[in-house]
PDB file of C-alpha atoms in Angstrom:
ATOM      1  CA  MET E   1      81.502  36.529 -65.213  1.00 47.00           C
ATOM      2  CA  ALA E   2      78.026  38.051 -64.335  1.00 54.00           C
ATOM      3  CA  ARG E   3      77.484  41.384 -66.067  1.00 85.00           C
ATOM      4  CA  VAL E   4      76.543  44.396 -63.735  1.00 92.00           C
ATOM      5  CA  PRO E   5      73.210  45.989 -65.067  1.00 95.00           C
ATOM      6  CA  SER E   6      73.688  49.424 -66.333  1.00 96.00           C
ATOM      7  CA  ALA E   7      70.958  50.591 -64.196  1.00 97.00           C
ATOM      8  CA  VAL E   8      73.244  49.803 -61.319  1.00 97.00           C
ATOM      9  CA  VAL E   9      76.346  51.443 -62.650  1.00 97.00           C
ATOM     10  CA  ALA E  10      74.382  54.572 -63.460  1.00 98.00           C
ATOM     11  CA  ALA E  11      72.675  54.796 -59.925  1.00 98.00           C
ATOM     12  CA  THR E  12      75.992  53.967 -58.267  1.00 98.00           C
ATOM     13  CA  GLY E  13      77.783  56.769 -60.371  1.00 98.00           C
ATOM     14  CA  LEU E  14      75.139  59.500 -58.825  1.00 98.00           C
ATOM     15  CA  VAL E  15      75.061  58.243 -55.405  1.00 98.00           C
ATOM     16  CA  GLY E  16      78.736  57.357 -54.977  1.00 98.00           C
ATOM     17  CA  GLY E  17      79.802  60.742 -56.770  1.00 98.00           C
ATOM     18  CA  TYR E  18      77.789  62.378 -54.276  1.00 98.00           C
ATOM     19  CA  GLY E  19      79.055  60.402 -51.432  1.00 98.00           C
ATOM     20  CA  VAL E  20      82.575  60.757 -52.370  1.00 98.00           C
ATOM     21  CA  ALA E  21      82.300  64.648 -52.837  1.00 98.00           C
ATOM     22  CA  ARG E  22      80.647  64.816 -49.593  1.00 97.00           C
ATOM     23  CA  TRP E  23      82.832  62.642 -47.369  1.00 98.00           C
ATOM     24  CA  THR E  24      86.193  63.678 -48.852  1.00 97.00           C
ATOM     25  CA  LYS E  25      85.142  67.321 -49.147  1.00 97.00           C
ATOM     26  CA  LYS E  26      86.846  67.199 -52.689  1.00 98.00           C
ATOM     27  CA  ARG E  27      84.109  67.870 -55.405  1.00 97.00           C
ATOM     28  CA  GLN E  28      86.558  66.940 -58.251  1.00 98.00           C
ATOM     29  CA  LEU E  29      86.883  63.493 -56.637  1.00 98.00           C
ATOM     30  CA  GLY E  30      83.374  63.117 -56.574  1.00 98.00           C
ATOM     31  CA  GLY E  31      83.035  64.518 -60.162  1.00 97.00           C
ATOM     32  CA  THR E  32      85.576  61.892 -61.239  1.00 98.00           C
ATOM     33  CA  VAL E  33      83.484  59.097 -59.688  1.00 98.00           C
ATOM     34  CA  LEU E  34      80.241  60.335 -61.635  1.00 98.00           C
ATOM     35  CA  ALA E  35      82.166  60.746 -64.918  1.00 98.00           C
ATOM     36  CA  VAL E  36      83.761  57.399 -64.872  1.00 98.00           C
ATOM     37  CA  ALA E  37      80.389  55.631 -63.876  1.00 98.00           C
ATOM     38  CA  GLY E  38      78.572  57.742 -66.665  1.00 98.00           C
ATOM     39  CA  VAL E  39      81.020  56.703 -69.283  1.00 98.00           C
ATOM     40  CA  ALA E  40      80.653  53.109 -68.170  1.00 97.00           C
ATOM     41  CA  ALA E  41      76.977  53.339 -68.382  1.00 97.00           C
ATOM     42  CA  ALA E  42      77.015  54.818 -71.738  1.00 97.00           C
ATOM     43  CA  GLN E  43      79.133  52.193 -73.162  1.00 97.00           C
ATOM     44  CA  GLN E  44      76.699  49.401 -71.854  1.00 96.00           C
ATOM     45  CA  TRP E  45      73.618  51.516 -73.088  1.00 96.00           C
ATOM     46  CA  ARG E  46      75.227  51.859 -76.577  1.00 97.00           C
ATOM     47  CA  ALA E  47      76.087  47.985 -76.681  1.00 94.00           C
ATOM     48  CA  ARG E  48      72.776  47.105 -75.432  1.00 94.00           C
ATOM     49  CA  ALA E  49      70.155  49.485 -76.879  1.00 95.00           C
ATOM     50  CA  GLY E  50      72.037  51.334 -79.519  1.00 95.00           C
ATOM     51  CA  GLY E  51      73.475  54.964 -79.900  1.00 97.00           C
ATOM     52  CA  LYS E  52      70.123  56.962 -79.740  1.00 97.00           C
ATOM     53  CA  ALA E  53      69.097  55.398 -76.601  1.00 97.00           C
ATOM     54  CA  ALA E  54      72.585  55.688 -75.227  1.00 97.00           C
ATOM     55  CA  GLY E  55      72.478  59.510 -76.106  1.00 98.00           C
ATOM     56  CA  ALA E  56      68.989  59.919 -74.454  1.00 98.00           C
ATOM     57  CA  LEU E  57      70.206  58.013 -71.304  1.00 98.00           C
ATOM     58  CA  SER E  58      73.476  59.980 -71.145  1.00 98.00           C
ATOM     59  CA  ALA E  59      71.236  63.203 -71.493  1.00 98.00           C
ATOM     60  CA  ALA E  60      69.137  61.990 -68.458  1.00 98.00           C
ATOM     61  CA  TYR E  61      72.036  61.101 -66.394  1.00 98.00           C
ATOM     62  CA  ILE E  62      73.611  64.548 -66.879  1.00 98.00           C
ATOM     63  CA  ALA E  63      70.195  66.193 -66.332  1.00 98.00           C
ATOM     64  CA  ALA E  64      69.636  64.079 -63.043  1.00 98.00           C
ATOM     65  CA  PHE E  65      72.948  65.310 -61.900  1.00 97.00           C
ATOM     66  CA  ALA E  66      71.992  68.947 -62.624  1.00 97.00           C
ATOM     67  CA  GLY E  67      68.615  68.558 -61.467  1.00 97.00           C
ATOM     68  CA  SER E  68      69.466  67.088 -58.008  1.00 97.00           C
ATOM     69  CA  HIS E  69      71.061  70.496 -56.985  1.00 95.00           C
ATOM     70  CA  PRO E  70      67.804  72.552 -57.081  1.00 97.00           C
ATOM     71  CA  LEU E  71      65.708  69.604 -55.835  1.00 97.00           C
ATOM     72  CA  ALA E  72      68.060  69.266 -52.878  1.00 97.00           C
ATOM     73  CA  LYS E  73      67.264  72.776 -51.794  1.00 97.00           C
ATOM     74  CA  LYS E  74      63.432  71.529 -51.447  1.00 97.00           C
ATOM     75  CA  VAL E  75      63.856  67.928 -50.101  1.00 98.00           C
ATOM     76  CA  GLY E  76      67.554  67.711 -48.796  1.00 97.00           C
ATOM     77  CA  ALA E  77      70.561  66.315 -50.370  1.00 97.00           C
ATOM     78  CA  TRP E  78      70.243  62.436 -49.860  1.00 97.00           C
ATOM     79  CA  PRO E  79      66.655  62.259 -50.809  1.00 98.00           C
ATOM     80  CA  SER E  80      67.373  64.399 -53.872  1.00 98.00           C
ATOM     81  CA  VAL E  81      70.454  62.199 -54.786  1.00 98.00           C
ATOM     82  CA  LEU E  82      68.634  59.076 -54.255  1.00 98.00           C
ATOM     83  CA  GLY E  83      65.445  59.973 -55.975  1.00 98.00           C
ATOM     84  CA  VAL E  84      67.332  61.116 -59.290  1.00 98.00           C
ATOM     85  CA  ALA E  85      69.516  57.993 -59.079  1.00 98.00           C
ATOM     86  CA  GLY E  86      66.382  55.949 -58.887  1.00 98.00           C
ATOM     87  CA  ALA E  87      64.828  57.797 -61.759  1.00 98.00           C
ATOM     88  CA  VAL E  88      68.078  57.070 -63.836  1.00 98.00           C
ATOM     89  CA  ALA E  89      68.169  53.397 -62.931  1.00 98.00           C
ATOM     90  CA  LEU E  90      64.484  52.881 -63.908  1.00 98.00           C
ATOM     91  CA  ALA E  91      64.996  54.465 -67.165  1.00 98.00           C
ATOM     92  CA  SER E  92      68.287  52.582 -67.976  1.00 97.00           C
ATOM     93  CA  TRP E  93      66.526  49.344 -66.969  1.00 97.00           C
ATOM     94  CA  ALA E  94      63.421  50.029 -68.949  1.00 97.00           C
ATOM     95  CA  VAL E  95      65.555  51.114 -72.115  1.00 96.00           C
ATOM     96  CA  ALA E  96      68.669  48.908 -71.964  1.00 95.00           C
ATOM     97  CA  ASP E  97      68.619  46.219 -69.185  1.00 94.00           C
ATOM     98  CA  ARG E  98      65.166  44.848 -69.703  1.00 89.00           C
ATOM     99  CA  LYS E  99      66.174  44.152 -73.502  1.00 71.00           C
ATOM    100  CA  ALA E 100      69.469  42.580 -72.474  1.00 64.00           C
ATOM    101  CA  ARG E 101      67.876  40.123 -70.196  1.00 62.00           C
ATOM    102  CA  LYS E 102      65.435  38.953 -73.001  1.00 58.00           C
ATOM    103  CA  ALA E 103      68.248  38.355 -75.367  1.00 54.00           C
TER     104      ALA E 103
END
């Protein structure tokens, strides 16, 4: 079975969490999607790149979520979410997924 890259899991958590919260009008449900994907990504980061990298990427994931809120006031909600999701995905690929492909 093919592995889903952690970059995809993390980006999907950010985009999916926002989408679910917006479309269902239930922020807690969106938060659950965000949290489940974040935990899954963190497990992959730890397995692929170690504990320190997983901690740094987890901090980036949380910072992206928090930072998307003030950014949304400047550029709009979807551009903000997509931008931070892309940034987290790029960091995840660079730190964890790129190494896993070489191994």
